[in-house]
Amino acid sequence: MRILSGIQPSGSLHLGNYFGMMKPAIELQDQGEAFYFIANYHSMTSLVDPQARRSNTLDVALDFLACGLNPSKTVFFRQSDVPEVTELAWILTTVTPMGLLERCHSYKDKIARGISPSHGLFAYPVLMAADILLYDSNVVPVGRDQKQHVEVTRDIAIKFNETYGQTFVIPEERIREDVASVPGIDGQKMSKSYGNAIEIFGEEKPLRKRIMSLVMDSRSPQEPKPDADKNIAIQLLKLVAPPEVSKDYEDRLRAGGLGYGDLKKALFEHYWNSFAAARAKRAELVADLPYVERVLAEGAAKARTLAQKVLKRARIASGLE
Ligand code: ADP
Ligand code: TRP
């Protein structure tokens, strides 16, 4: 089984990225041949600062390795180190119906948030299809917001296969329902671009402040809260604390008597401690950046060998060769 996923270097990675995508992806490393990459071509649709792209790319590499990506099991690379993906994206655009892209929520959402509607932003799902199909991927671990993009990939692969003969493997998304959409500090889906994210790595003081600013209602501590399971701090605590601990807080909130301030303090402590080992690992990696570069270069070389093979298949099928 080949497993593939990507993450954009468009800002600091957060708990939604970690629990929705990175942790499931890291756990899948042992169940097949995993290919994970940093989607820097995709980031060009929303980020135009070259220096920010460079430093975010390095940060994603550090974050992923610190969180447990094992480069001796997994092929880890920068998307742009395998430029074959852009040729495949062109080939795929020619069999992609306009209507398929016009229906994509993510395009509409991004425009609504003020990202400029470039052709790249519109064609984003085609490049993502190329990422997936270029490596004969079977399984794509992602958060719920990417489900439609994997469905589009399947439609494009089927269309190509119908047009030019059996060429591509049809992939499937793998979404862990318990963490499919992690809430941010305002209760909406946590996202780099909504300003509601809690970073995986960062300075203690601002992160403590951020967690203390979680939006709660105005009920008094004494008041029982029958909807305790809907509380954002409880939902986040379930991710970072052992189940008996989060259950205890949830029960106390439900019964009344637990103040939101105390709940948030507990959330911060558990969050901070749960990433202590990863933080230490990240500091080691920062001290050895040539190692990180080597990992990405070796990953790119392996990815490229497979990419060239699959691209050739598509070129022959479509009569380019
Ligand atoms: P963002 O929305 O912050 O820009 P990305 O689009 O780069 O995040 O997402 C990278 C990966 O993390 C994707 O697989 C996405 O589904 C997952 N992800 C992002 N935010 C969340 C969230 N709040 N809950 C669950 N998964 C998420
Ligand atoms: N679109 C994905 C996101 O924003 C990133 C991505 C690019 C991706 N190519 C991919 C994810 C291929 C999975 C497979 O999160």
PDB file of N, CA, C and O and ligand atoms in Angstrom, residues 5-10 12-22 110 113 124 141-147 179-184 188-194 197, ligand 1:
ATOM      1  N   SER A   5       0.789  12.094   1.380  1.00  0.00           N
ATOM      2  CA  SER A   5       0.104  13.328   1.762  1.00  0.00           C
ATOM      3  C   SER A   5       1.060  14.502   1.672  1.00  0.00           C
ATOM      4  O   SER A   5       2.283  14.325   1.612  1.00  0.00           O
ATOM      5  N   GLY A   6       0.476  15.707   1.663  1.00  0.00           N
ATOM      6  CA  GLY A   6       1.293  16.918   1.561  1.00  0.00           C
ATOM      7  C   GLY A   6       0.757  17.985   2.484  1.00  0.00           C
ATOM      8  O   GLY A   6      -0.412  17.941   2.897  1.00  0.00           O
ATOM      9  N   ILE A   7       1.615  18.929   2.792  1.00  0.00           N
ATOM     10  CA  ILE A   7       1.193  20.042   3.639  1.00  0.00           C
ATOM     11  C   ILE A   7       1.853  21.309   3.113  1.00  0.00           C
ATOM     12  O   ILE A   7       3.025  21.295   2.716  1.00  0.00           O
ATOM     13  N   GLN A   8       1.092  22.396   3.054  1.00  0.00           N
ATOM     14  CA  GLN A   8       1.618  23.632   2.478  1.00  0.00           C
ATOM     15  C   GLN A   8       2.495  24.386   3.471  1.00  0.00           C
ATOM     16  O   GLN A   8       2.142  24.472   4.639  1.00  0.00           O
ATOM     17  N   PRO A   9       3.588  24.984   2.983  1.00  0.00           N
ATOM     18  CA  PRO A   9       4.405  25.819   3.868  1.00  0.00           C
ATOM     19  C   PRO A   9       3.856  27.243   3.874  1.00  0.00           C
ATOM     20  O   PRO A   9       4.533  28.185   3.472  1.00  0.00           O
ATOM     21  N   SER A  10       2.605  27.382   4.342  1.00  0.00           N
ATOM     22  CA  SER A  10       2.004  28.720   4.272  1.00  0.00           C
ATOM     23  C   SER A  10       1.929  29.409   5.622  1.00  0.00           C
ATOM     24  O   SER A  10       1.336  30.463   5.741  1.00  0.00           O
ATOM     25  N   SER A  12       2.924  28.783  10.305  1.00  0.00           N
ATOM     26  CA  SER A  12       3.305  27.821  11.340  1.00  0.00           C
ATOM     27  C   SER A  12       2.265  26.715  11.462  1.00  0.00           C
ATOM     28  O   SER A  12       1.061  26.987  11.409  1.00  0.00           O
ATOM     29  N   LEU A  13       2.740  25.497  11.649  1.00  0.00           N
ATOM     30  CA  LEU A  13       1.802  24.372  11.768  1.00  0.00           C
ATOM     31  C   LEU A  13       1.141  24.398  13.143  1.00  0.00           C
ATOM     32  O   LEU A  13       1.714  24.833  14.136  1.00  0.00           O
ATOM     33  N   HIS A  14      -0.113  23.932  13.174  1.00  0.00           N
ATOM     34  CA  HIS A  14      -0.921  24.064  14.389  1.00  0.00           C
ATOM     35  C   HIS A  14      -1.547  22.732  14.789  1.00  0.00           C
ATOM     36  O   HIS A  14      -1.360  21.706  14.089  1.00  0.00           O
ATOM     37  N   LEU A  15      -2.303  22.760  15.878  1.00  0.00           N
ATOM     38  CA  LEU A  15      -2.867  21.510  16.404  1.00  0.00           C
ATOM     39  C   LEU A  15      -3.831  20.840  15.422  1.00  0.00           C
ATOM     40  O   LEU A  15      -3.950  19.616  15.422  1.00  0.00           O
ATOM     41  N   GLY A  16      -4.503  21.631  14.587  1.00  0.00           N
ATOM     42  CA  GLY A  16      -5.381  21.047  13.559  1.00  0.00           C
ATOM     43  C   GLY A  16      -4.565  20.252  12.553  1.00  0.00           C
ATOM     44  O   GLY A  16      -4.912  19.118  12.198  1.00  0.00           O
ATOM     45  N   ASN A  17      -3.458  20.825  12.106  1.00  0.00           N
ATOM     46  CA  ASN A  17      -2.565  20.107  11.185  1.00  0.00           C
ATOM     47  C   ASN A  17      -2.032  18.844  11.849  1.00  0.00           C
ATOM     48  O   ASN A  17      -1.979  17.781  11.235  1.00  0.00           O
ATOM     49  N   TYR A  18      -1.632  18.991  13.112  1.00  0.00           N
ATOM     50  CA  TYR A  18      -1.013  17.862  13.804  1.00  0.00           C
ATOM     51  C   TYR A  18      -2.003  16.707  13.989  1.00  0.00           C
ATOM     52  O   TYR A  18      -1.745  15.585  13.545  1.00  0.00           O
ATOM     53  N   PHE A  19      -3.142  16.986  14.624  1.00  0.00           N
ATOM     54  CA  PHE A  19      -4.060  15.884  14.930  1.00  0.00           C
ATOM     55  C   PHE A  19      -4.847  15.430  13.701  1.00  0.00           C
ATOM     56  O   PHE A  19      -5.195  14.260  13.580  1.00  0.00           O
ATOM     57  N   GLY A  20      -5.131  16.367  12.780  1.00  0.00           N
ATOM     58  CA  GLY A  20      -5.929  16.016  11.596  1.00  0.00           C
ATOM     59  C   GLY A  20      -5.114  15.281  10.541  1.00  0.00           C
ATOM     60  O   GLY A  20      -5.618  14.394   9.856  1.00  0.00           O
ATOM     61  N   MET A  21      -3.845  15.658  10.398  1.00  0.00           N
ATOM     62  CA  MET A  21      -3.081  15.079   9.303  1.00  0.00           C
ATOM     63  C   MET A  21      -1.753  14.460   9.731  1.00  0.00           C
ATOM     64  O   MET A  21      -1.465  13.312   9.405  1.00  0.00           O
ATOM     65  N   MET A  22      -0.904  15.227  10.477  1.00  0.00           N
ATOM     66  CA  MET A  22       0.458  14.728  10.710  1.00  0.00           C
ATOM     67  C   MET A  22       0.486  13.468  11.575  1.00  0.00           C
ATOM     68  O   MET A  22       1.160  12.495  11.238  1.00  0.00           O
ATOM     69  N   LYS A 110     -11.613  30.463  -0.245  1.00  0.00           N
ATOM     70  CA  LYS A 110     -10.399  31.277  -0.265  1.00  0.00           C
ATOM     71  C   LYS A 110     -10.674  32.647  -0.887  1.00  0.00           C
ATOM     72  O   LYS A 110     -10.195  33.665  -0.405  1.00  0.00           O
ATOM     73  N   ARG A 113     -12.342  34.868   1.429  1.00  0.00           N
ATOM     74  CA  ARG A 113     -11.442  35.412   2.461  1.00  0.00           C
ATOM     75  C   ARG A 113     -10.432  36.409   1.891  1.00  0.00           C
ATOM     76  O   ARG A 113      -9.525  36.846   2.589  1.00  0.00           O
ATOM     77  N   TYR A 124      -5.672  24.663  -8.502  1.00  0.00           N
ATOM     78  CA  TYR A 124      -5.024  24.026  -7.344  1.00  0.00           C
ATOM     79  C   TYR A 124      -5.336  22.533  -7.223  1.00  0.00           C
ATOM     80  O   TYR A 124      -4.437  21.706  -7.052  1.00  0.00           O
ATOM     81  N   PRO A 141      -3.936  10.321   3.648  1.00  0.00           N
ATOM     82  CA  PRO A 141      -4.424  10.777   4.954  1.00  0.00           C
ATOM     83  C   PRO A 141      -4.501  12.307   5.004  1.00  0.00           C
ATOM     84  O   PRO A 141      -3.505  12.983   4.799  1.00  0.00           O
ATOM     85  N   VAL A 142      -5.707  12.832   5.254  1.00  0.00           N
ATOM     86  CA  VAL A 142      -5.924  14.293   5.307  1.00  0.00           C
ATOM     87  C   VAL A 142      -7.033  14.608   6.308  1.00  0.00           C
ATOM     88  O   VAL A 142      -7.757  13.717   6.750  1.00  0.00           O
ATOM     89  N   GLY A 143      -7.165  15.895   6.632  1.00  0.00           N
ATOM     90  CA  GLY A 143      -8.302  16.366   7.421  1.00  0.00           C
ATOM     91  C   GLY A 143      -9.532  16.491   6.523  1.00  0.00           C
ATOM     92  O   GLY A 143      -9.421  16.410   5.294  1.00  0.00           O
ATOM     93  N   ARG A 144     -10.697  16.712   7.130  1.00  0.00           N
ATOM     94  CA  ARG A 144     -11.950  16.685   6.361  1.00  0.00           C
ATOM     95  C   ARG A 144     -11.992  17.727   5.246  1.00  0.00           C
ATOM     96  O   ARG A 144     -12.579  17.510   4.187  1.00  0.00           O
ATOM     97  N   ASP A 145     -11.338  18.879   5.472  1.00  0.00           N
ATOM     98  CA  ASP A 145     -11.407  19.946   4.467  1.00  0.00           C
ATOM     99  C   ASP A 145     -10.774  19.551   3.128  1.00  0.00           C
ATOM    100  O   ASP A 145     -10.985  20.235   2.127  1.00  0.00           O
ATOM    101  N   GLN A 146     -10.009  18.464   3.105  1.00  0.00           N
ATOM    102  CA  GLN A 146      -9.364  18.044   1.851  1.00  0.00           C
ATOM    103  C   GLN A 146     -10.096  16.899   1.150  1.00  0.00           C
ATOM    104  O   GLN A 146      -9.660  16.428   0.100  1.00  0.00           O
ATOM    105  N   LYS A 147     -11.203  16.468   1.745  1.00  0.00           N
ATOM    106  CA  LYS A 147     -11.939  15.314   1.201  1.00  0.00           C
ATOM    107  C   LYS A 147     -12.337  15.559  -0.260  1.00  0.00           C
ATOM    108  O   LYS A 147     -12.125  14.719  -1.133  1.00  0.00           O
ATOM    109  N   VAL A 179     -10.795  13.369  14.677  1.00  0.00           N
ATOM    110  CA  VAL A 179      -9.987  14.599  14.609  1.00  0.00           C
ATOM    111  C   VAL A 179     -10.129  15.291  13.251  1.00  0.00           C
ATOM    112  O   VAL A 179      -9.277  16.083  12.860  1.00  0.00           O
ATOM    113  N   ALA A 180     -11.237  14.996  12.560  1.00  0.00           N
ATOM    114  CA  ALA A 180     -11.383  15.479  11.185  1.00  0.00           C
ATOM    115  C   ALA A 180     -11.412  17.000  11.108  1.00  0.00           C
ATOM    116  O   ALA A 180     -11.000  17.590  10.122  1.00  0.00           O
ATOM    117  N   SER A 181     -11.913  17.665  12.183  1.00  0.00           N
ATOM    118  CA  SER A 181     -11.925  19.120  12.178  1.00  0.00           C
ATOM    119  C   SER A 181     -11.691  19.644  13.594  1.00  0.00           C
ATOM    120  O   SER A 181     -12.604  19.727  14.398  1.00  0.00           O
ATOM    121  N   VAL A 182     -10.449  19.980  13.869  1.00  0.00           N
ATOM    122  CA  VAL A 182     -10.056  20.452  15.206  1.00  0.00           C
ATOM    123  C   VAL A 182     -10.452  21.925  15.331  1.00  0.00           C
ATOM    124  O   VAL A 182     -10.147  22.720  14.434  1.00  0.00           O
ATOM    125  N   PRO A 183     -11.154  22.317  16.416  1.00  0.00           N
ATOM    126  CA  PRO A 183     -11.575  23.715  16.534  1.00  0.00           C
ATOM    127  C   PRO A 183     -10.434  24.641  16.954  1.00  0.00           C
ATOM    128  O   PRO A 183      -9.531  24.240  17.689  1.00  0.00           O
ATOM    129  N   GLY A 184     -10.490  25.890  16.489  1.00  0.00           N
ATOM    130  CA  GLY A 184      -9.522  26.916  16.896  1.00  0.00           C
ATOM    131  C   GLY A 184     -10.026  27.677  18.111  1.00  0.00           C
ATOM    132  O   GLY A 184     -11.091  27.344  18.651  1.00  0.00           O
ATOM    133  N   GLN A 188     -14.299  27.998  15.509  1.00  0.00           N
ATOM    134  CA  GLN A 188     -14.348  27.599  14.082  1.00  0.00           C
ATOM    135  C   GLN A 188     -13.221  26.610  13.804  1.00  0.00           C
ATOM    136  O   GLN A 188     -12.307  26.482  14.609  1.00  0.00           O
ATOM    137  N   LYS A 189     -13.229  25.992  12.625  1.00  0.00           N
ATOM    138  CA  LYS A 189     -12.116  25.096  12.259  1.00  0.00           C
ATOM    139  C   LYS A 189     -10.785  25.830  12.431  1.00  0.00           C
ATOM    140  O   LYS A 189     -10.633  26.964  11.984  1.00  0.00           O
ATOM    141  N   MET A 190      -9.836  25.184  13.100  1.00  0.00           N
ATOM    142  CA  MET A 190      -8.530  25.825  13.271  1.00  0.00           C
ATOM    143  C   MET A 190      -7.845  25.917  11.915  1.00  0.00           C
ATOM    144  O   MET A 190      -7.795  24.941  11.172  1.00  0.00           O
ATOM    145  N   SER A 191      -7.343  27.101  11.580  1.00  0.00           N
ATOM    146  CA  SER A 191      -6.674  27.270  10.291  1.00  0.00           C
ATOM    147  C   SER A 191      -5.613  28.366  10.387  1.00  0.00           C
ATOM    148  O   SER A 191      -5.811  29.361  11.077  1.00  0.00           O
ATOM    149  N   LYS A 192      -4.514  28.164   9.651  1.00  0.00           N
ATOM    150  CA  LYS A 192      -3.443  29.165   9.626  1.00  0.00           C
ATOM    151  C   LYS A 192      -4.005  30.517   9.226  1.00  0.00           C
ATOM    152  O   LYS A 192      -3.579  31.549   9.695  1.00  0.00           O
ATOM    153  N   SER A 193      -4.985  30.477   8.309  1.00  0.00           N
ATOM    154  CA  SER A 193      -5.436  31.751   7.752  1.00  0.00           C
ATOM    155  C   SER A 193      -6.624  32.362   8.496  1.00  0.00           C
ATOM    156  O   SER A 193      -7.083  33.425   8.103  1.00  0.00           O
ATOM    157  N   TYR A 194      -7.130  31.733   9.541  1.00  0.00           N
ATOM    158  CA  TYR A 194      -8.265  32.335  10.270  1.00  0.00           C
ATOM    159  C   TYR A 194      -7.806  33.088  11.520  1.00  0.00           C
ATOM    160  O   TYR A 194      -8.636  33.614  12.259  1.00  0.00           O
ATOM    161  N   ALA A 197      -5.389  29.892  15.337  1.00  0.00           N
ATOM    162  CA  ALA A 197      -4.626  28.648  15.493  1.00  0.00           C
ATOM    163  C   ALA A 197      -3.792  28.623  16.772  1.00  0.00           C
ATOM    164  O   ALA A 197      -3.363  29.665  17.267  1.00  0.00           O
TER     165      ALA A 197
HETATM  166  P1  ADP B   1      -4.703  25.407   7.045  1.00  0.00           P
HETATM  167  O1  ADP B   1      -6.205  25.298   6.931  1.00  0.00           O
HETATM  168  O2  ADP B   1      -4.291  25.792   8.406  1.00  0.00           O
HETATM  169  O3  ADP B   1      -4.087  26.268   5.956  1.00  0.00           O
HETATM  170  P2  ADP B   1      -3.710  23.228   5.472  1.00  0.00           P
HETATM  171  O4  ADP B   1      -4.759  23.492   4.453  1.00  0.00           O
HETATM  172  O5  ADP B   1      -2.289  23.498   5.127  1.00  0.00           O
HETATM  173  O6  ADP B   1      -4.122  23.952   6.825  1.00  0.00           O
HETATM  174  O7  ADP B   1      -3.849  21.715   5.934  1.00  0.00           O
HETATM  175  C1  ADP B   1      -2.822  20.758   6.044  1.00  0.00           C
HETATM  176  C2  ADP B   1      -3.437  19.457   6.523  1.00  0.00           C
HETATM  177  O8  ADP B   1      -3.944  19.620   7.855  1.00  0.00           O
HETATM  178  C3  ADP B   1      -4.620  18.989   5.687  1.00  0.00           C
HETATM  179  O9  ADP B   1      -4.620  17.581   5.608  1.00  0.00           O
HETATM  180  C4  ADP B   1      -5.810  19.479   6.450  1.00  0.00           C
HETATM  181  O10 ADP B   1      -6.961  18.701   6.202  1.00  0.00           O
HETATM  182  C5  ADP B   1      -5.334  19.302   7.884  1.00  0.00           C
HETATM  183  N1  ADP B   1      -6.009  20.285   8.753  1.00  0.00           N
HETATM  184  C6  ADP B   1      -5.880  21.633   8.717  1.00  0.00           C
HETATM  185  N2  ADP B   1      -6.645  22.210   9.655  1.00  0.00           N
HETATM  186  C7  ADP B   1      -7.287  21.214  10.304  1.00  0.00           C
HETATM  187  C8  ADP B   1      -8.214  21.168  11.397  1.00  0.00           C
HETATM  188  N3  ADP B   1      -8.608  22.275  12.015  1.00  0.00           N
HETATM  189  N4  ADP B   1      -8.670  19.966  11.794  1.00  0.00           N
HETATM  190  C9  ADP B   1      -8.260  18.816  11.182  1.00  0.00           C
HETATM  191  N5  ADP B   1      -7.378  18.787  10.163  1.00  0.00           N
HETATM  192  C10 ADP B   1      -6.892  19.968   9.719  1.00  0.00           C
END
